Amino acid sequence: MKNAKILVLHPKLRFFFILLCFMFILSFSVSCSNAEHDGLLFLQEELFLAKTKKTDVTAYLFTESQQEAIRKKAFSETGASLFLGIQKLDSIGAAAETFSFAKIGFLYKTDIDSKNNLKMPLSTENCVLAENASFVDNNIRLSLCIDFTKELPVGFYVQDSSKSVIVNMVDIISAVVGFDESQKIPFYALSQNGGELRQFQESFDFLSAKYYFSELQKAQNLYSPQIKIKFRQLSNQGTPENQVRVNFSYGNEKFTIRRTFSQKEFLLPLATFKLDYGILTFTENASQVSSVLLSASEKKLSQTFESDSLFPISTDLGLIYEWPLKSWRSNDYELFRWQQFPEVLVFDFANYETQNQFLTRLAYFVEKNGYKGTLVSDDFIKNRHGYNAHDYKAKDLAAFFTKAAMLNFNLNQKELLLREILIKNGIIVKNSTGTFDEGQGAIISISRESPMWLRHQLMAHESWHGIYFTKREFRDEVEKLYSEFDETALEFLKVYWETYPSLGYDRNDEYLMQNEFMAYLMQQGLDSVGNYFASKADWNTLNKNRPDLTAYIRRTNAKDFVQAAIELDAWAFAHYGLGAGRSTLIAPL
């Protein structure tokens, strides 16, 4: 290859550039939603495509202001990738049906001389190889991570033996690796090592991204990177017994994802896997996958309050049960955001003692009959176990902390931490007077001290509370079933709630009654509902005090509860893809 000139677009040449674009590109868009476009728009502002007749290399050089923008982005918490839009033209300037090109790579100071002549030969390391790439489309979009641990590039080049490739978009975006075929123009993102450009089939290898994202994580003190998976539009989600699924493996672990109309995207933090970086392979229904992109986690996930985490990790509940303890950001708990219902925060506590310190006083204030609206003492909660799991809506949380502020009540350190978490995440809002208003959302909790079977049941119970707190249409459906429910069966349930020692629900609280009615129906699978309520009818205290109620439940085999659960299960599946005993969409295989 002979030398090629590198040109930079001068403001006086912009008219020529616009005319050139008009001749070659009839329709040009600067949007790039599938690549999370950041809007620097280099080509539109200053960068000029230079191409000589004596070489198959076209070189591009960043201006000083663009290099500074690259430096800031590369050393930010998101990292940086060079984003390019490529189009192939035929001999008369029209868009071609297919295209392929040889390679794209970065230019460094050592690649150019003082007169902006390109030095030969060019390095072929860490470049995009696309000699065999051919796509039935006019365009393609790609990106290449910019390695911030080494010298930053001053430009880039395109080697094109056919001399018919033009670059119609140039930008710097957040560092990303993977692919996105969900848009009309496909997007392929490579690590700083480059690699071969190819369409997605069944797997994607993230091993090449290990160096870049590990270094970025250390340099910026970030939490684990995350993989975002997008699916194509779903025409039928199946039935509760045979729901449409996409199965995948990552390293030696295998998982299934249940498809639902209400959710097309899933976040998979690498922290949830035993292997940080590996090969993601879709083993069933791979054709439903439209995008798989690895990116850095949000900076705020590393923010703390006296060394404890403040912001939640967004994921599906199904990944929380066995989330590796080594990946916890705090010793006492890990905090999650339910991706399907993002207004719901989930605490997974290390043990019951820690959970009690956070939530027992709150439990008595919100729900316990005879204590509602009061703040019990530290000595009281030391000797009481609130619940094995908890759930609270924003209104009750605001009322609790307002009462403590008005009485100048000394809350413990865990409760102060809880208050800070709620404020940071908008669940409660602090007023100038020191009181609190409700924001949006709710919290639920479980504990690692519970055995795994109980963690599953408690998560199902509490998560349905979370949906009840945050979804009006679900509350309306529950209210309808509750109003039509058999009076004798409902009285049985209320008597059980108010007399069982660790519950003590206030039966005069209609909101609480409907909420718990729903959760007790939905906390186990349909095949277990009848036996669950029949077993409560065998409780000695109930048999002694209200034999008429327990006799009715045994005689009817708890059929009223079974029928209500069937109806609510069908509604939940149609609207959320969830069901009785299951509030998760992802599960290990």
XYZ file of C-alpha atoms in Angstrom:
589
model
C 0.000 0.000 0.000
C 1.199 3.506 -0.821
C 0.959 6.574 1.402
C -2.455 8.150 1.931
C -3.236 11.675 3.015
C -5.089 12.323 6.244
C -7.447 15.278 6.024
C -9.410 17.237 8.623
C -12.522 19.126 7.589
C -11.959 22.861 7.749
C -15.078 25.039 8.269
C -14.681 26.434 4.714
C -14.935 22.920 3.307
C -18.234 22.074 4.980
C -20.274 23.091 1.911
C -18.276 20.601 -0.185
C -18.826 17.907 2.434
C -22.586 18.489 2.508
C -22.728 18.307 -1.278
C -20.754 15.052 -1.230
C -23.122 13.534 1.313
C -26.115 14.583 -0.769
C -24.692 12.841 -3.834
C -23.894 9.599 -2.074
C -26.492 9.323 0.694
C -30.112 10.025 -0.079
C -31.220 9.427 3.471
C -28.886 10.122 6.390
C -29.850 9.826 10.042
C -27.650 10.768 12.978
C -29.656 8.796 15.508
C -28.327 5.523 16.884
C -30.544 4.164 19.619
C -29.178 0.632 19.303
C -25.640 1.808 20.080
C -26.654 4.098 22.951
C -25.471 7.083 20.931
C -23.966 9.881 23.039
C -24.301 12.733 20.527
C -20.784 13.978 19.755
C -21.494 13.661 16.010
C -17.901 14.074 14.838
C -18.621 13.635 11.140
C -21.379 16.197 11.066
C -19.225 18.813 12.804
C -15.633 18.549 11.691
C -14.312 15.193 10.555
C -13.812 14.792 6.805
C -13.460 11.545 4.925
C -10.251 11.572 2.859
C -9.643 9.031 0.122
C -6.917 8.868 -2.504
C -6.940 7.086 -5.827
C -3.637 5.339 -5.211
C -4.418 3.347 -2.093
C -7.135 1.188 -0.591
C -6.725 2.912 2.784
C -8.866 5.859 3.830
C -7.636 7.732 6.901
C -9.476 9.942 9.370
C -7.928 12.277 11.924
C -9.564 13.707 15.035
C -9.273 17.404 15.776
C -7.740 18.533 19.057
C -11.172 19.209 20.547
C -12.330 15.757 19.521
C -9.241 14.156 21.058
C -10.022 15.959 24.300
C -13.603 14.677 24.186
C -12.267 11.150 23.609
C -9.878 11.501 26.548
C -12.684 12.584 28.908
C -14.954 9.780 27.780
C -12.239 7.106 27.857
C -11.283 7.991 31.440
C -14.886 8.225 32.637
C -16.771 5.506 34.502
C -18.462 4.337 31.282
C -15.287 3.972 29.213
C -15.347 4.758 25.491
C -15.828 3.074 22.134
C -15.339 4.486 18.647
C -18.681 4.169 16.856
C -18.885 4.063 13.048
C -21.668 3.872 10.525
C -20.502 2.175 7.299
C -22.249 2.147 3.926
C -21.344 0.382 0.707
C -22.016 2.103 -2.664
C -22.007 0.582 -6.104
C -20.303 2.107 -9.158
C -22.987 4.725 -9.804
C -23.274 5.927 -6.245
C -26.345 3.932 -5.238
C -26.494 1.805 -2.111
C -25.448 -1.795 -2.655
C -27.455 -4.798 -1.479
C -24.472 -6.515 0.132
C -20.977 -5.475 1.077
C -17.781 -6.575 2.750
C -14.568 -4.776 3.639
C -11.125 -5.763 4.870
C -10.350 -4.010 8.163
C -10.807 -0.976 10.395
C -8.281 0.104 13.003
C -7.032 2.976 15.128
C -4.328 5.477 14.166
C -1.748 6.682 16.696
C 0.838 9.456 16.668
C 3.473 7.065 15.394
C 1.336 6.299 12.329
C 1.565 9.804 10.859
C 4.403 12.194 10.059
C 4.619 15.951 10.604
C 2.878 16.601 7.265
C -0.021 14.295 8.041
C 1.208 11.580 5.712
C 0.252 8.083 6.697
C 3.207 5.814 7.447
C 3.223 2.316 6.005
C 2.742 -0.479 6.761
C -0.195 -0.026 9.127
C -0.522 -2.252 12.157
C -3.192 -4.929 11.779
C -3.308 -5.668 15.518
C -6.461 -4.884 17.476
C -8.464 -4.041 14.373
C -11.861 -5.083 13.079
C -11.520 -7.847 10.514
C -14.414 -8.118 8.121
C -13.025 -9.828 5.048
C -15.801 -12.419 5.101
C -18.558 -10.174 6.397
C -21.480 -9.697 4.080
C -24.862 -8.429 5.187
C -28.051 -8.076 3.211
C -28.477 -4.404 4.033
C -27.177 -1.071 2.869
C -25.485 -0.222 6.130
C -23.814 -1.616 9.160
C -22.809 -0.013 12.452
C -19.890 -1.085 14.592
C -17.786 0.033 17.534
C -14.320 -0.682 18.921
C -13.367 -0.061 22.571
C -10.705 2.602 23.140
C -8.030 1.268 25.495
C -7.546 3.957 28.162
C -4.571 2.086 29.685
C -2.425 2.887 26.633
C -1.862 5.772 24.250
C -5.176 7.108 22.960
C -5.784 7.101 19.179
C -5.553 10.258 17.079
C -7.728 8.851 14.303
C -8.757 5.688 12.507
C -8.499 4.067 9.101
C -10.603 1.900 6.816
C -8.930 -0.475 4.403
C -11.301 -1.202 1.518
C -10.006 -2.987 -1.562
C -13.222 -2.289 -3.498
C -12.935 1.460 -2.788
C -16.687 1.724 -2.420
C -17.136 1.999 1.359
C -17.997 5.323 2.973
C -18.231 6.261 6.639
C -21.499 8.091 7.238
C -21.465 8.251 11.055
C -18.674 8.768 13.569
C -19.072 9.139 17.310
C -17.688 8.228 20.703
C -20.083 6.156 22.809
C -19.889 4.376 26.161
C -17.744 1.241 26.013
C -19.816 -1.754 24.973
C -19.186 -5.263 23.615
C -21.742 -7.479 21.914
C -24.326 -7.054 19.181
C -27.710 -5.471 18.548
C -29.801 -6.748 15.640
C -33.053 -5.286 16.958
C -32.878 -2.223 14.701
C -33.074 -1.967 10.910
C -29.313 -1.405 10.757
C -27.399 -4.054 12.757
C -24.787 -2.979 15.299
C -21.719 -4.997 16.326
C -19.443 -3.952 19.196
C -15.935 -5.343 19.713
C -13.454 -5.018 22.552
C -10.180 -3.106 22.289
C -8.614 -6.271 20.820
C -10.834 -6.093 17.750
C -11.784 -9.319 16.081
C -13.870 -10.729 13.275
C -17.186 -9.125 12.457
C -19.950 -11.708 12.148
C -23.671 -12.036 12.581
C -24.992 -13.569 15.789
C -25.999 -17.214 15.652
C -26.195 -18.921 19.042
C -23.313 -17.683 21.207
C -21.126 -14.711 22.008
C -17.671 -14.863 23.587
C -17.073 -12.208 26.264
C -13.592 -13.441 27.132
C -12.117 -10.757 24.868
C -13.796 -8.098 27.028
C -12.198 -9.261 30.280
C -9.106 -7.060 30.151
C -10.912 -3.863 29.202
C -13.800 -4.056 31.669
C -11.652 -5.429 34.512
C -9.293 -2.469 34.144
C -12.212 -0.043 33.901
C -13.807 -1.565 37.000
C -10.584 -1.131 39.002
C -9.789 2.348 37.704
C -13.273 3.738 38.414
C -14.123 1.628 41.491
C -17.158 0.172 39.757
C -19.380 -2.758 40.585
C -19.446 -5.756 38.268
C -20.292 -5.097 34.568
C -23.642 -6.256 33.259
C -25.053 -7.987 30.191
C -28.298 -6.655 28.772
C -30.312 -9.129 26.707
C -33.135 -7.983 24.426
C -35.697 -10.259 22.816
C -37.748 -9.922 19.674
C -41.445 -9.123 19.846
C -43.442 -11.956 21.369
C -46.641 -13.044 19.638
C -47.670 -15.673 22.198
C -46.246 -16.210 25.689
C -47.708 -19.700 25.980
C -49.573 -21.038 29.002
C -48.687 -21.200 32.714
C -47.884 -24.889 32.228
C -45.903 -24.376 29.018
C -44.583 -20.821 28.972
C -42.321 -19.790 26.081
C -38.698 -19.947 27.241
C -35.218 -19.045 26.119
C -32.492 -21.202 27.679
C -28.842 -20.212 27.917
C -25.563 -21.285 29.448
C -22.738 -19.170 30.810
C -19.636 -21.113 31.663
C -20.846 -24.302 33.345
C -24.090 -22.737 34.597
C -27.431 -23.126 32.843
C -30.498 -20.887 33.074
C -33.959 -20.450 31.622
C -35.791 -17.194 30.926
C -39.576 -17.200 30.744
C -40.891 -14.899 28.022
C -43.681 -12.470 28.780
C -45.402 -9.644 26.949
C -44.530 -7.220 29.736
C -40.729 -7.552 29.583
C -38.409 -7.660 26.575
C -35.113 -6.839 28.331
C -33.155 -8.562 31.091
C -30.059 -7.433 32.982
C -27.524 -10.074 33.976
C -24.805 -8.624 36.245
C -21.650 -10.692 35.862
C -21.512 -10.830 39.672
C -24.332 -13.371 39.655
C -22.251 -15.922 37.723
C -19.504 -18.180 39.030
C -17.428 -17.220 35.987
C -16.910 -13.491 35.422
C -16.163 -13.574 31.695
C -17.103 -16.462 29.466
C -19.152 -17.645 26.510
C -22.866 -16.890 26.560
C -24.667 -19.574 24.548
C -28.388 -19.742 23.871
C -29.391 -23.390 23.779
C -33.129 -23.006 23.099
C -34.982 -20.385 21.029
C -31.832 -18.451 20.156
C -33.715 -16.887 17.242
C -35.740 -14.854 19.759
C -32.613 -12.982 20.889
C -32.116 -9.626 19.182
C -29.407 -8.002 21.295
C -26.685 -8.938 23.795
C -24.525 -6.067 25.060
C -21.950 -5.958 27.875
C -21.341 -2.576 29.521
C -20.048 -1.077 32.748
C -22.333 -0.809 35.763
C -23.573 2.538 37.016
C -21.120 4.460 39.163
C -23.702 4.942 41.904
C -23.734 1.193 42.632
C -20.386 1.798 44.359
C -21.638 4.704 46.480
C -21.943 3.982 50.198
C -23.241 5.419 53.466
C -20.693 4.634 56.173
C -19.406 1.758 53.995
C -22.887 0.290 53.331
C -24.534 0.176 49.898
C -27.156 2.773 49.025
C -28.281 1.918 45.508
C -29.804 -1.347 44.256
C -28.571 -3.798 41.641
C -31.267 -4.242 39.003
C -32.032 -7.879 38.217
C -34.699 -10.575 38.202
C -35.736 -12.044 41.559
C -34.784 -15.519 40.363
C -31.092 -14.629 40.523
C -31.208 -13.359 44.123
C -31.692 -16.701 45.899
C -28.150 -17.935 45.275
C -26.410 -14.631 44.538
C -22.752 -15.291 45.512
C -21.958 -13.854 48.944
C -18.510 -12.894 47.633
C -20.279 -10.438 45.338
C -22.205 -8.717 48.146
C -21.220 -5.065 48.573
C -22.064 -5.029 52.304
C -21.557 -7.651 54.983
C -25.059 -7.327 56.430
C -27.193 -7.257 53.294
C -27.372 -6.898 49.538
C -29.816 -4.502 47.929
C -31.604 -5.209 44.648
C -34.141 -3.562 42.359
C -36.787 -5.846 40.877
C -36.273 -5.278 37.177
C -39.811 -6.244 36.189
C -41.251 -3.891 38.825
C -38.479 -1.306 39.332
C -40.287 0.608 42.091
C -39.771 -2.399 44.393
C -36.468 -2.668 46.293
C -35.424 -6.058 47.715
C -33.215 -6.543 50.788
C -31.509 -9.887 51.225
C -30.234 -9.881 54.809
C -27.366 -11.983 56.141
C -29.454 -13.231 59.086
C -32.612 -12.633 61.124
C -30.783 -10.533 63.703
C -29.722 -7.978 61.116
C -33.180 -7.982 59.546
C -34.699 -7.347 62.978
C -32.427 -4.363 63.550
C -33.562 -2.853 60.266
C -37.265 -3.673 60.300
C -38.779 -5.053 63.526
C -39.646 -1.678 65.064
C -41.157 -0.731 61.708
C -43.192 -3.958 61.663
C -44.827 -3.191 64.995
C -45.483 0.406 63.951
C -47.177 -0.602 60.671
C -48.948 -3.925 61.255
C -48.912 -5.422 64.731
C -52.282 -5.308 66.465
C -52.051 -3.264 69.661
C -48.830 -1.521 68.614
C -49.757 0.225 65.357
C -48.616 3.833 65.257
C -46.269 3.441 68.229
C -42.475 3.211 68.409
C -41.382 0.325 70.599
C -38.129 0.488 72.573
C -34.737 -0.987 71.703
C -35.089 -3.498 74.558
C -38.441 -4.565 73.141
C -37.133 -5.351 69.657
C -34.068 -7.141 71.037
C -36.386 -9.752 72.486
C -38.906 -9.915 69.661
C -38.776 -11.431 66.211
C -40.851 -9.319 63.829
C -41.215 -11.553 60.791
C -39.052 -13.932 58.773
C -39.629 -11.571 55.841
C -41.054 -8.068 55.430
C -42.906 -5.735 53.060
C -43.724 -2.006 53.354
C -45.171 0.635 51.066
C -43.864 4.180 50.737
C -46.697 5.756 52.731
C -46.047 3.623 55.826
C -42.290 4.127 55.611
C -42.740 7.903 55.481
C -45.135 7.786 58.442
C -42.667 5.764 60.522
C -39.738 8.112 60.001
C -41.950 11.178 60.414
C -43.195 9.892 63.784
C -39.598 9.276 64.877
C -38.590 12.799 63.813
C -41.541 14.454 65.543
C -40.835 12.612 68.811
C -37.068 13.065 68.467
C -36.891 9.293 68.864
C -33.430 7.728 68.749
C -33.420 5.235 65.910
C -30.658 2.629 65.715
C -27.887 2.759 63.097
C -29.555 0.221 60.821
C -32.783 2.222 60.776
C -30.846 5.391 59.956
C -29.186 3.517 57.089
C -32.600 2.321 55.894
C -33.845 5.920 55.953
C -30.897 7.043 53.832
C -31.504 4.262 51.302
C -35.183 5.190 51.046
C -34.346 8.864 50.498
C -31.656 8.157 47.894
C -34.016 5.942 45.925
C -37.028 8.238 46.081
C -39.275 6.005 48.184
C -39.585 8.690 50.854
C -38.959 12.425 50.501
C -37.457 14.534 53.290
C -39.111 17.872 53.980
C -37.441 21.053 55.215
C -39.208 20.508 58.552
C -37.460 17.156 59.044
C -40.613 15.143 58.374
C -41.124 12.822 55.413
C -43.596 12.425 52.577
C -44.173 9.265 50.609
C -42.370 9.037 47.296
C -42.841 6.099 44.960
C -42.211 2.441 45.560
C -41.975 -0.194 48.266
C -39.470 -2.495 49.960
C -39.521 -6.230 50.638
C -36.993 -8.438 52.412
C -35.899 -12.014 53.012
C -32.963 -13.486 54.945
C -30.116 -15.872 54.197
C -30.850 -17.554 57.525
C -34.047 -19.038 56.067
C -33.566 -22.446 54.416
C -33.764 -22.361 50.631
C -37.294 -23.791 50.401
C -38.500 -21.093 52.788
C -36.603 -18.346 50.950
C -38.529 -19.265 47.811
C -41.880 -19.237 49.590
C -41.142 -15.995 51.442
C -39.906 -14.290 48.297
C -43.089 -15.270 46.498
C -45.198 -13.976 49.401
C -43.338 -10.678 49.792
C -42.906 -9.976 46.090
C -46.640 -10.206 45.497
C -46.987 -7.599 48.235
C -44.563 -5.460 46.249
C -46.761 -5.723 43.157
C -49.844 -4.980 45.247
C -48.237 -1.823 46.645
C -47.191 -0.460 43.253
C -49.775 -1.653 40.689
C -53.301 -0.247 40.844
C -54.724 -2.729 38.353
C -53.558 -5.621 40.527
C -55.127 -4.120 43.661
C -58.397 -3.717 41.788
C -58.411 -7.390 40.812
C -57.634 -8.465 44.379
C -60.420 -6.243 45.735
C -62.887 -7.844 43.321
C -61.973 -11.390 44.434
C -61.936 -10.397 48.098
C -65.440 -8.880 47.918
C -66.811 -12.054 46.303
C -64.985 -14.477 48.629
C -66.929 -16.844 50.921
C -67.543 -15.152 54.280
C -66.920 -18.248 56.408
C -63.592 -18.995 54.704
C -62.542 -15.362 55.066
C -63.436 -15.331 58.767
C -61.317 -18.450 59.238
C -58.378 -16.646 57.688
C -58.837 -13.491 59.768
C -59.075 -15.437 63.027
C -55.896 -17.295 62.122
C -54.072 -14.025 61.401
C -55.069 -12.287 64.609
C -54.397 -15.260 66.903
C -51.213 -16.790 65.494
C -48.432 -15.550 67.846
C -45.929 -14.242 65.279
C -48.555 -12.554 63.070
C -51.070 -10.526 65.068
C -52.489 -8.672 62.067
C -55.006 -5.898 62.684
C -58.214 -7.247 61.155
C -59.746 -3.774 61.119
C -57.197 -2.628 58.547
C -59.040 -3.386 55.288
C -56.020 -2.603 53.085
C -53.895 -5.028 55.117
C -56.579 -7.724 55.031
C -56.891 -7.633 51.232
C -53.120 -7.484 50.799
C -52.487 -10.517 53.013
C -55.434 -12.402 51.532
C -53.772 -12.085 48.129
C -50.278 -12.999 49.337
C -51.398 -16.144 51.185
C -53.098 -17.301 47.988
C -50.104 -16.587 45.767
C -47.176 -17.705 47.933
C -47.336 -21.334 46.794
C -48.198 -23.205 43.596
C -51.809 -23.996 42.800
C -51.350 -27.675 43.628
C -50.365 -26.747 47.209
C -53.060 -24.163 48.025
C -55.690 -26.586 49.327
C -53.274 -28.505 51.579
C -51.768 -25.292 52.928
C -55.048 -23.891 54.223
C -56.311 -27.299 55.351
C -53.180 -27.640 57.485
C -54.028 -24.350 59.226
C -57.402 -25.841 60.113
C -55.558 -28.471 62.162
C -53.970 -25.856 64.413
C -55.036 -26.658 68.000
C -55.764 -23.081 69.056
C -58.102 -22.536 66.121
C -59.842 -25.886 66.710
C -60.393 -24.999 70.340
C -61.610 -21.438 69.836
C -63.476 -21.688 66.515
C -64.278 -25.337 65.714
C -67.048 -24.196 63.379
C -64.551 -22.463 61.099
C -61.983 -25.264 61.053
C -64.715 -27.826 60.387
C -65.866 -25.847 57.359
C -62.362 -25.732 55.866
C -61.849 -29.477 56.360
C -65.290 -30.322 54.965
C -64.765 -28.231 51.814
C -61.073 -29.096 51.386
C -60.408 -25.326 51.334
C -62.081 -25.129 47.917
C -62.813 -21.400 48.271
C -59.113 -20.647 48.603
C -58.237 -22.939 45.705
C -60.748 -21.313 43.361
C -59.632 -17.778 44.268
C -56.002 -18.741 43.709
C -56.841 -20.200 40.280
C -58.524 -16.961 39.221
C -55.740 -14.728 40.514
C -53.073 -16.967 38.994
C -54.707 -16.694 35.547
C -54.900 -12.907 35.826
C -51.271 -12.597 36.907
C -50.020 -14.773 34.068
C -51.967 -12.836 31.433
C -50.665 -9.484 32.699
C -47.159 -10.227 34.031
C -46.208 -13.734 32.924
C -46.025 -14.739 36.607
C -48.085 -17.182 38.643
C -48.949 -18.613 42.037
C -45.777 -19.584 43.858
C -43.571 -17.935 41.221
C -42.709 -14.262 40.883
C -39.523 -14.875 38.901
C -38.772 -15.049 35.181
C -35.185 -16.361 35.384
C -34.248 -19.628 37.056
C -31.199 -21.937 37.086
C -31.563 -25.278 35.338
